[in-house]
Short mmCIF file of C-alpha atoms and ligand atoms in Angstrom, two decimals:
data_model
loop_
_atom_site.label_atom_id
_atom_site.label_comp_id
_atom_site.label_asym_id
_atom_site.label_seq_id
_atom_site.Cartn_x
_atom_site.Cartn_y
_atom_site.Cartn_z
CA MET A 1 -171.32 41.08 128.99
CA ASN A 2 -171.50 39.86 125.41
CA GLY A 3 -173.85 37.71 126.30
CA ALA A 4 -176.15 35.81 123.01
CA GLU A 5 -179.36 36.44 122.92
CA GLY A 6 -181.78 33.37 122.87
CA GLY A 7 -178.87 31.15 122.27
CA LYS A 8 -176.74 30.79 119.23
CA ALA A 9 -177.44 32.23 115.75
CA TRP A 10 -178.43 29.47 114.12
CA SER A 11 -180.37 27.89 115.96
CA GLY A 12 -183.83 28.96 114.15
CA VAL A 13 -183.98 25.76 112.91
CA PHE A 14 -182.48 23.49 115.64
CA THR A 15 -184.50 21.28 118.26
CA GLU A 16 -181.80 20.21 120.03
CA ALA A 17 -178.32 22.13 122.25
CA THR A 18 -175.33 21.82 120.82
CA ASP A 19 -173.53 18.92 122.75
CA ARG A 20 -170.41 20.46 124.32
CA ARG A 21 -167.89 18.78 122.93
CA VAL A 22 -169.33 19.60 119.93
CA GLU A 23 -168.95 22.90 121.35
CA LYS A 24 -165.26 22.39 121.99
CA PHE A 25 -164.62 20.85 119.22
CA THR A 26 -165.69 23.14 116.60
CA GLU A 27 -165.07 26.45 118.42
CA SER A 28 -162.17 29.07 116.75
CA ILE A 29 -162.55 32.07 118.88
CA ARG A 30 -158.94 30.68 121.27
CA PHE A 31 -156.73 31.98 117.73
CA ASP A 32 -159.46 33.65 115.81
CA LYS A 33 -159.92 36.45 118.65
CA ARG A 34 -156.35 37.66 116.61
CA LEU A 35 -159.20 39.02 114.20
CA SER A 36 -161.39 41.03 116.31
CA ARG A 37 -159.82 44.51 115.02
CA GLN A 38 -160.24 43.47 111.44
CA ASP A 39 -163.40 41.61 112.36
CA ILE A 40 -164.82 45.48 114.10
CA THR A 41 -163.00 47.77 110.89
CA GLY A 42 -165.50 45.61 108.53
CA SER A 43 -168.33 45.39 110.53
CA MET A 44 -167.78 49.60 110.58
CA ALA A 45 -167.30 49.43 106.99
CA HIS A 46 -170.17 47.28 106.01
CA ALA A 47 -172.63 49.57 108.16
CA ARG A 48 -171.33 52.27 106.51
CA MET A 49 -172.39 50.79 103.41
CA LEU A 50 -175.21 49.96 104.69
CA LEU A 51 -176.69 53.09 105.80
CA GLU A 52 -175.03 54.51 102.05
CA THR A 53 -177.67 52.45 100.52
CA GLU A 54 -180.22 52.90 103.07
CA LEU A 55 -180.36 49.41 104.43
CA LEU A 56 -180.21 50.98 107.83
CA THR A 57 -181.59 54.69 108.80
CA PRO A 58 -178.15 56.80 109.92
CA GLU A 59 -179.47 56.36 113.88
CA GLU A 60 -179.67 52.50 113.00
CA PHE A 61 -176.20 53.20 111.96
CA ARG A 62 -175.15 55.57 114.51
CA GLN A 63 -175.97 52.95 117.56
CA ILE A 64 -174.03 50.25 115.56
CA GLU A 65 -170.70 52.53 114.84
CA GLN A 66 -171.07 53.24 118.30
CA GLY A 67 -171.59 50.23 119.76
CA LEU A 68 -168.87 48.67 117.92
CA GLN A 69 -166.37 51.34 119.21
CA THR A 70 -167.09 50.14 123.05
CA ILE A 71 -166.77 46.98 121.79
CA GLN A 72 -163.05 47.84 120.69
CA ALA A 73 -162.14 50.16 123.99
CA GLU A 74 -163.74 46.23 125.82
CA ILE A 75 -161.24 44.66 123.77
CA ASP A 76 -157.97 46.89 123.81
CA LYS A 77 -158.62 47.78 127.41
CA GLY A 78 -158.86 43.21 128.07
CA GLU A 79 -162.40 43.54 129.65
CA PHE A 80 -163.65 41.85 126.53
CA VAL A 81 -165.47 37.76 127.78
CA TYR A 82 -164.59 35.27 125.49
CA ARG A 83 -166.94 31.97 126.01
CA MET A 84 -166.47 29.24 123.62
CA GLU A 85 -170.36 28.52 122.91
CA LEU A 86 -170.02 31.71 120.95
CA GLU A 87 -167.70 29.76 118.87
CA ASP A 88 -165.74 32.78 116.55
CA ILE A 89 -165.23 36.38 116.84
CA HIS A 90 -167.87 37.41 114.83
CA MET A 91 -170.37 35.60 116.76
CA HIS A 92 -168.62 37.39 119.92
CA ILE A 93 -168.67 40.71 118.05
CA GLU A 94 -171.98 40.50 117.01
CA SER A 95 -173.67 39.52 119.77
CA ALA A 96 -172.11 41.51 122.13
CA LEU A 97 -173.03 44.51 120.01
CA ILE A 98 -176.94 42.88 120.28
CA ALA A 99 -176.65 42.58 123.91
CA LYS A 100 -175.67 46.63 124.07
CA ILE A 101 -178.25 48.27 121.31
CA GLY A 102 -181.02 45.92 121.64
CA ASP A 103 -182.19 45.01 118.30
CA VAL A 104 -180.33 47.12 116.72
CA GLY A 105 -177.46 45.48 115.89
CA ARG A 106 -179.64 41.90 115.47
CA LYS A 107 -179.12 44.00 111.56
CA LEU A 108 -175.71 43.89 110.92
CA HIS A 109 -175.60 40.64 109.48
CA THR A 110 -177.66 42.29 106.47
CA GLY A 111 -176.14 40.90 103.42
CA ARG A 112 -172.95 39.09 104.34
CA SER A 113 -172.64 35.97 105.26
CA ARG A 114 -169.68 34.44 108.69
CA ASN A 115 -168.35 33.36 104.97
CA ASP A 116 -167.26 36.83 103.12
CA GLN A 117 -167.06 38.12 106.82
CA VAL A 118 -163.82 35.48 107.38
CA SER A 119 -162.21 35.69 103.99
CA THR A 120 -162.13 40.13 104.89
CA ASP A 121 -161.01 39.69 108.22
CA PHE A 122 -158.53 37.21 106.87
CA ARG A 123 -157.21 39.35 104.35
CA LEU A 124 -157.14 42.56 106.27
CA TRP A 125 -154.70 40.46 109.13
CA CYS A 126 -152.72 39.30 106.32
CA ARG A 127 -152.31 42.61 104.40
CA GLY A 128 -151.45 43.97 107.86
CA ALA A 129 -148.93 40.97 108.28
CA ALA A 130 -147.56 41.52 105.30
CA ASP A 131 -146.61 44.81 105.98
CA ARG A 132 -144.46 44.51 108.76
CA LEU A 133 -142.87 41.07 106.92
CA THR A 134 -141.69 43.92 104.82
CA GLU A 135 -140.50 46.57 107.40
CA GLN A 136 -138.34 43.64 109.26
CA LEU A 137 -136.96 42.54 106.00
CA LEU A 138 -135.98 46.11 105.53
CA GLU A 139 -134.54 46.04 108.54
CA VAL A 140 -132.76 42.87 107.52
CA GLN A 141 -130.88 44.48 104.86
CA ARG A 142 -129.80 48.30 106.70
CA ALA A 143 -127.86 45.81 109.17
CA PHE A 144 -125.74 44.31 105.66
CA VAL A 145 -125.79 47.11 104.37
CA SER A 146 -124.53 49.25 107.97
CA ARG A 147 -121.37 47.08 107.42
CA CYS A 148 -120.37 47.17 103.94
CA ASP A 149 -117.98 50.21 104.00
CA GLU A 150 -115.86 48.66 107.36
CA ASP A 151 -115.55 45.34 106.25
CA PHE A 152 -115.16 46.60 102.20
CA ASP A 153 -111.70 45.41 102.97
CA VAL A 154 -112.17 42.16 104.61
CA ILE A 155 -112.44 39.07 101.75
CA LEU A 156 -114.05 35.86 102.53
CA PRO A 157 -113.23 32.06 100.63
CA GLY A 158 -116.55 31.81 98.40
CA TYR A 159 -117.93 27.99 98.63
CA THR A 160 -119.56 25.81 96.45
CA HIS A 161 -120.10 22.21 97.72
CA THR A 162 -119.03 23.56 100.71
CA GLN A 163 -115.40 23.79 99.30
CA ARG A 164 -113.48 26.66 98.74
CA ALA A 165 -113.74 27.99 95.95
CA GLN A 166 -113.25 31.71 94.43
CA PRO A 167 -112.54 34.83 97.29
CA VAL A 168 -115.58 37.49 97.29
CA LEU A 169 -115.42 40.46 99.20
CA ALA A 170 -117.27 40.33 103.35
CA PRO A 171 -119.60 43.03 101.79
CA HIS A 172 -120.30 40.80 98.38
CA TYR A 173 -121.38 38.70 100.83
CA TRP A 174 -123.41 40.73 103.10
CA LEU A 175 -125.48 41.69 100.02
CA CYS A 176 -126.00 38.77 98.74
CA TYR A 177 -128.47 38.65 101.85
CA CYS A 178 -130.00 41.53 100.82
CA GLU A 179 -131.18 40.52 97.42
CA LYS A 180 -132.10 37.31 98.63
CA PHE A 181 -134.47 40.05 101.11
CA GLU A 182 -135.16 42.11 98.33
CA ARG A 183 -136.53 39.40 96.76
CA ASP A 184 -138.62 38.29 99.42
CA ILE A 185 -140.08 41.58 100.10
CA ASP A 186 -141.35 41.68 96.05
CA ARG A 187 -143.01 38.75 96.63
CA LEU A 188 -144.63 40.01 99.61
CA ALA A 189 -146.05 43.00 97.49
CA ASP A 190 -147.00 40.62 94.58
CA CYS A 191 -148.97 38.44 97.42
CA ARG A 192 -150.34 41.15 98.66
CA LYS A 193 -152.37 42.12 95.11
CA ARG A 194 -154.13 38.73 95.94
CA VAL A 195 -154.76 39.93 99.44
CA ASN A 196 -155.74 43.08 98.77
CA VAL A 197 -159.14 41.92 97.34
CA CYS A 198 -162.84 41.88 98.70
CA GLY A 199 -165.12 39.59 98.93
CA LEU A 200 -167.54 41.32 101.46
CA GLY A 201 -171.00 41.21 100.16
CA ALA A 202 -170.11 38.25 98.57
CA ALA A 203 -172.54 36.55 101.07
CA ALA A 204 -172.69 32.54 101.77
CA LEU A 205 -171.65 31.49 98.54
CA ALA A 206 -174.04 33.63 95.81
CA GLY A 207 -174.35 37.30 96.61
CA THR A 208 -177.48 38.78 98.07
CA SER A 209 -180.60 39.74 97.04
CA LEU A 210 -180.51 42.99 98.79
CA PRO A 211 -179.62 46.02 96.75
CA ILE A 212 -175.66 46.62 99.09
CA ASP A 213 -172.93 48.01 97.43
CA ARG A 214 -169.47 45.87 97.24
CA PHE A 215 -167.20 48.78 95.55
CA LYS A 216 -168.33 51.25 98.35
CA THR A 217 -167.25 49.20 100.75
CA ALA A 218 -164.02 47.97 99.28
CA GLU A 219 -163.34 51.18 99.21
CA LEU A 220 -163.91 51.57 102.61
CA LEU A 221 -161.73 49.52 103.68
CA GLY A 222 -158.07 50.16 101.15
CA PHE A 223 -159.17 47.31 99.18
CA GLU A 224 -157.84 47.24 95.36
CA LYS A 225 -159.81 45.19 93.83
CA VAL A 226 -163.55 44.09 94.38
CA ALA A 227 -163.70 39.86 93.81
CA ALA A 228 -166.17 39.14 90.81
CA ASN A 229 -167.49 36.01 92.49
CA SER A 230 -169.12 34.94 95.07
CA LEU A 231 -168.33 31.56 94.80
CA ASP A 232 -164.94 32.17 94.20
CA VAL A 233 -164.99 34.46 97.80
CA SER A 234 -166.67 31.89 99.78
CA SER A 235 -163.84 28.98 98.96
CA ASP A 236 -160.93 30.92 98.07
CA ARG A 237 -158.02 30.61 100.43
CA ASP A 238 -154.99 30.76 97.79
CA PHE A 239 -154.13 34.14 99.29
CA ALA A 240 -153.24 32.78 102.12
CA LEU A 241 -151.20 29.94 100.84
CA GLU A 242 -148.40 32.44 98.78
CA PHE A 243 -148.57 34.63 102.21
CA ALA A 244 -147.58 31.38 103.90
CA PHE A 245 -144.95 30.37 101.35
CA CYS A 246 -143.47 34.35 101.16
CA MET A 247 -143.01 33.56 104.61
CA THR A 248 -141.44 30.48 104.35
CA GLN A 249 -139.08 31.49 101.34
CA ILE A 250 -137.76 34.27 104.37
CA SER A 251 -137.59 31.49 106.66
CA LEU A 252 -135.41 29.29 104.63
CA HIS A 253 -133.26 33.09 103.80
CA LEU A 254 -132.77 33.37 107.03
CA SER A 255 -131.73 29.45 107.66
CA THR A 256 -129.19 29.53 105.34
CA TRP A 257 -127.71 32.62 106.64
CA ALA A 258 -128.12 30.92 109.99
CA GLU A 259 -126.25 28.14 108.99
CA GLU A 260 -123.34 29.51 107.69
CA TRP A 261 -122.69 32.47 110.72
CA ILE A 262 -123.30 28.88 112.99
CA TRP A 263 -120.40 27.45 111.61
CA TRP A 264 -118.44 30.12 111.19
CA SER A 265 -118.69 30.66 114.58
CA THR A 266 -116.51 27.93 115.63
CA ALA A 267 -113.34 27.19 116.61
CA GLU A 268 -112.23 25.62 113.17
CA PHE A 269 -113.95 28.22 111.28
CA ARG A 270 -113.41 31.19 113.74
CA TYR A 271 -114.47 34.11 111.15
CA ILE A 272 -117.13 35.02 113.78
CA GLN A 273 -117.59 36.70 117.12
CA LEU A 274 -121.32 36.51 117.83
CA PRO A 275 -122.18 38.96 120.44
CA GLN A 276 -122.86 37.64 124.02
CA ALA A 277 -125.77 39.01 124.14
CA PHE A 278 -127.28 36.52 121.45
CA CYS A 279 -126.28 33.30 122.19
CA THR A 280 -126.84 30.71 125.55
CA GLY A 281 -124.46 28.87 127.85
CA SER A 282 -124.84 24.94 128.32
CA SER A 283 -125.81 23.39 132.05
CA ILE A 284 -122.83 21.48 131.61
CA MET A 285 -119.83 22.26 130.00
CA PRO A 286 -118.73 25.46 131.56
CA GLN A 287 -117.17 26.61 128.06
CA LYS A 288 -119.39 26.77 126.44
CA VAL A 289 -121.04 29.48 124.10
CA ASN A 290 -123.62 28.83 121.71
CA PRO A 291 -125.19 29.72 119.20
CA ASP A 292 -128.93 28.80 119.92
CA VAL A 293 -130.31 31.17 118.51
CA LEU A 294 -128.86 30.79 115.30
CA GLU A 295 -130.23 27.27 115.64
CA LEU A 296 -133.53 28.33 116.66
CA ILE A 297 -134.13 30.32 113.37
CA ARG A 298 -132.86 27.72 111.21
CA GLY A 299 -134.52 25.03 113.74
CA LYS A 300 -138.21 26.94 113.20
CA THR A 301 -137.50 27.13 109.69
CA ALA A 302 -139.35 23.58 109.63
CA ARG A 303 -142.62 24.41 111.41
CA VAL A 304 -143.37 27.34 108.76
CA SER A 305 -142.91 25.57 105.75
CA GLY A 306 -144.98 22.42 107.56
CA ASN A 307 -147.69 25.01 107.62
CA LEU A 308 -147.43 26.02 104.03
CA GLN A 309 -147.82 22.45 103.80
CA THR A 310 -150.65 22.45 106.46
CA LEU A 311 -152.15 24.60 103.85
CA ILE A 312 -151.42 22.73 101.08
CA THR A 313 -153.22 19.80 102.00
CA LEU A 314 -156.09 21.13 104.26
CA THR A 315 -157.18 22.83 100.97
CA LYS A 316 -156.53 20.07 98.58
CA GLY A 317 -159.72 18.75 96.71
CA LEU A 318 -161.99 20.42 98.59
CA PRO A 319 -164.94 21.38 97.12
CA LEU A 320 -166.46 24.80 96.12
CA ALA A 321 -167.83 26.98 98.62
CA TYR A 322 -166.98 27.35 102.23
CA ASN A 323 -166.52 24.17 104.12
CA ARG A 324 -165.37 24.16 107.34
CA ASP A 325 -162.21 22.60 106.83
CA LEU A 326 -161.27 26.42 106.19
CA GLN A 327 -161.30 27.42 109.16
CA GLU A 328 -158.12 25.17 109.69
CA ASP A 329 -156.11 28.87 107.31
CA LYS A 330 -155.63 30.55 110.79
CA GLU A 331 -153.68 29.12 113.04
CA PRO A 332 -150.74 27.75 110.17
CA ILE A 333 -150.68 31.11 109.19
CA PHE A 334 -150.57 32.87 112.64
CA ASP A 335 -148.19 30.75 113.86
CA SER A 336 -146.20 31.27 110.70
CA PHE A 337 -145.71 34.87 110.98
CA ASP A 338 -145.02 34.78 114.91
CA THR A 339 -142.71 32.61 113.41
CA VAL A 340 -140.42 34.08 110.99
CA GLU A 341 -141.61 38.40 112.56
CA MET A 342 -140.13 36.83 115.72
CA CYS A 343 -137.10 35.90 113.31
CA LEU A 344 -136.31 38.50 111.63
CA ALA A 345 -136.20 41.03 114.97
CA LEU A 346 -133.95 38.92 116.28
CA ALA A 347 -131.42 38.32 112.76
CA ALA A 348 -131.42 42.51 112.51
CA PRO A 349 -129.37 43.23 115.69
CA LEU A 350 -127.16 39.80 115.27
CA MET A 351 -126.68 41.21 111.52
CA ALA A 352 -125.25 44.60 112.77
CA ARG A 353 -123.05 43.62 115.84
CA THR A 354 -121.26 40.03 114.54
CA LYS A 355 -117.51 40.26 114.26
CA LEU A 356 -115.11 39.40 111.82
CA LEU A 357 -112.18 38.01 113.31
CA ARG A 358 -110.10 39.15 110.04
CA GLU A 359 -107.18 38.42 111.09
CA ASN A 360 -107.96 34.35 111.68
CA ILE A 361 -109.58 34.72 108.18
CA ALA A 362 -106.68 36.76 106.41
CA SER A 363 -104.20 33.84 107.99
CA ARG A 364 -106.00 30.50 106.12
CA LEU A 365 -106.93 32.74 103.01
CA GLU A 366 -104.50 31.49 100.34
CA GLU A 367 -104.88 27.98 101.31
CA GLY A 368 -107.27 25.51 99.85
CA TYR A 369 -106.77 27.71 95.74
CA LEU A 370 -109.09 30.45 95.43
CA ASP A 371 -106.81 32.49 93.20
CA ALA A 372 -106.79 29.16 90.96
CA THR A 373 -109.80 29.81 88.47
CA ALA A 374 -108.25 33.03 88.15
CA LEU A 375 -105.21 32.12 86.92
CA MET A 376 -107.29 29.88 83.98
CA GLU A 377 -109.65 33.37 83.32
CA TYR A 378 -105.45 35.10 82.67
CA LEU A 379 -104.55 32.17 80.14
CA ILE A 380 -107.17 32.18 78.67
CA LYS A 381 -107.20 36.46 78.23
CA ARG A 382 -103.33 35.44 76.31
CA GLY A 383 -105.76 33.02 73.85
CA ILE A 384 -105.15 29.33 75.74
CA PRO A 385 -108.95 28.08 74.88
CA GLN A 386 -110.60 27.60 78.01
CA ARG A 387 -110.27 23.77 78.83
CA THR A 388 -106.61 23.82 77.61
CA ALA A 389 -106.75 26.43 80.44
CA HIS A 390 -108.02 24.20 82.88
CA GLY A 391 -106.42 21.34 82.26
CA ILE A 392 -102.52 23.59 82.81
CA VAL A 393 -104.26 25.24 85.80
CA GLY A 394 -104.89 21.45 88.15
CA ARG A 395 -102.01 20.39 86.37
CA ILE A 396 -100.07 23.29 88.25
CA VAL A 397 -102.91 23.60 91.11
CA ARG A 398 -102.29 19.26 92.09
CA ILE A 399 -97.72 19.91 91.71
CA ALA A 400 -98.90 22.78 94.72
CA MET A 401 -100.97 20.10 96.53
CA GLU A 402 -97.83 17.71 96.59
CA ARG A 403 -95.98 20.59 98.03
CA ARG A 404 -98.06 21.82 100.12
CA ARG A 405 -97.37 25.74 99.08
CA PRO A 406 -100.38 28.10 97.52
CA LEU A 407 -99.56 29.38 93.96
CA MET A 408 -98.32 32.42 94.74
CA GLN A 409 -95.37 30.86 95.97
CA LEU A 410 -94.58 28.36 93.63
CA PRO A 411 -91.10 29.36 91.67
CA LEU A 412 -91.01 30.83 87.51
CA GLU A 413 -90.01 26.88 86.41
CA THR A 414 -92.70 24.92 87.51
CA PHE A 415 -95.41 27.14 86.15
CA ARG A 416 -93.33 26.85 82.74
CA SER A 417 -92.93 23.31 83.10
CA VAL A 418 -96.53 22.97 82.68
CA ASP A 419 -96.33 25.69 80.34
CA PRO A 420 -93.52 27.34 78.94
CA ALA A 421 -94.93 30.72 77.44
CA LEU A 422 -95.48 31.45 81.02
CA ASP A 423 -93.51 34.64 82.66
CA GLU A 424 -93.20 36.28 85.36
CA SER A 425 -96.70 38.57 85.25
CA VAL A 426 -98.41 35.31 86.43
CA TYR A 427 -97.92 36.16 89.75
CA GLY A 428 -99.67 39.30 88.69
CA ILE A 429 -102.84 37.37 89.01
CA LEU A 430 -102.53 34.98 92.10
CA GLY A 431 -103.11 34.87 95.60
CA VAL A 432 -107.17 36.06 96.49
CA LYS A 433 -106.28 39.43 96.81
CA ASN A 434 -105.46 40.05 93.55
CA ALA A 435 -108.10 37.10 92.93
CA VAL A 436 -110.32 39.28 93.83
CA HIS A 437 -109.47 42.53 91.32
CA ALA A 438 -108.91 40.94 88.77
CA MET A 439 -112.71 40.40 89.04
CA ARG A 440 -114.56 42.95 86.34
CA SER A 441 -118.23 41.21 85.31
CA TYR A 442 -121.26 42.67 86.24
CA GLY A 443 -122.69 41.70 89.51
CA SER A 444 -119.21 39.78 90.28
CA THR A 445 -117.10 40.16 93.48
CA ALA A 446 -114.90 43.12 92.39
CA PRO A 447 -114.50 46.31 94.09
CA GLU A 448 -115.91 48.66 92.62
CA GLU A 449 -118.47 46.39 90.90
CA VAL A 450 -119.28 45.38 95.26
CA ARG A 451 -118.70 49.58 96.03
CA GLN A 452 -121.46 50.19 92.92
CA GLN A 453 -123.94 48.33 94.23
CA ILE A 454 -123.09 49.16 98.36
CA GLU A 455 -124.17 52.65 96.72
CA VAL A 456 -127.51 51.82 94.80
CA TRP A 457 -128.13 49.72 98.40
CA LYS A 458 -127.35 52.51 100.55
CA LYS A 459 -129.28 54.51 98.26
CA LYS A 460 -132.07 51.99 98.28
CA LEU A 461 -132.30 52.60 101.92
CA SER A 462 -131.43 56.01 102.08
CA PHE A 463 -128.75 55.30 104.01
N1 LIG B 1 -165.21 30.45 112.45
C1 LIG B 1 -165.43 30.64 110.99
C2 LIG B 1 -163.84 30.10 109.98
O1 LIG B 1 -163.17 30.14 110.73
C3 LIG B 1 -165.76 31.21 110.29
C4 LIG B 1 -166.97 31.33 109.66
C5 LIG B 1 -167.88 30.35 109.72
N2 LIG B 1 -168.87 29.98 108.76
C6 LIG B 1 -169.87 29.02 108.52
N3 LIG B 1 -170.61 28.70 107.25
N4 LIG B 1 -169.88 27.96 109.91
O2 LIG B 1 -163.86 29.76 108.64
#
């Protein structure tokens, strides 16, 4: 169906057929068939531009357009035949077109090369992929924001160094992740600016002597800018690296969340109950309900960050302009995208459906002196220098530890033995609830602050 007329597109200068092993080694159709839609879209725009610049007649354009549409339909129906000898998606579609419409099809490649073509296809693909991830990140944010009201009064221990530090409201926790994912969305939008640049018409590396209109093609493809240097088009993969980093950062955020929730689901913590539909069992231990989805979300970060490293190493020291090395750019991006997409698709329902084990969290909240910093700040408010207040509270905590008591259960004389100026009002600051309510700075875990932030998020996500 899509036979290569007269062998390879480049066979003119060759007197020897390509070794089968070389064909197998150099082909990219295995994976770049994923670019088929973008390749056809790019070719349609290119052909329309050729029509407008009178490099194609209306009849030639009509035939090319129809041919490409038929090929797209065949691909959609799964009827299109891929053959290793045809190397890549560009050659497949072009030779299928020639097989369908004959010589007119041989005009499609006018004023372009595969170097600018592959860059355009890949940019179109990355643009779509970035948009998809943005939608998914919004879903994940929605999942967290959707539980903020219901979890509003839940206080969690906040940690630094994995040691209990200060109490925080559960929604403060959820919104913390929303902030991280917001930066991911922002980063994707920023990366998209560099992705959304049209290289088509830069041809191999130097441009073309044909009277093409690169601005027309860019406009037809919805690109924001036209790349200003043909050598740069041929060699630039910054956009792919940036996108790989964006995906790595998403993955890193997810892995932090997954790690925390894995711990939180243990018998030792018992902060959360994961939905069973998102857990798996053990083949030998009948009682096990394992957080494998979270573990894999954490684990898959390795391949996503590995893919970024692959692209960095791939482009290091690569001379201008196009080099075949660059064919290795696609699989890492496809793999990162598939991985992150799947992780986000699972993260949203997991975030929404996991239950907080409120009583269990509350039963141990007064362990770990989460209110010690609040006590110190209470002393500061009474005029004691911070360093002095820190020392006073340290001594009080030491006594409390020795007696295995929370601060609020120490008698007033104990407080007074450390600082005679202390009075009954100290109890108004002790305990996690008071400590949380004592907060007031912008962005803190003070209930009023958190409430305001929840409203900001609800508005933003149009709840
Ligand atoms: N399959 C190639 C790639 O992915 C397309 C560009 C080929 N260009 C060339 N001059 N051989 O990079």
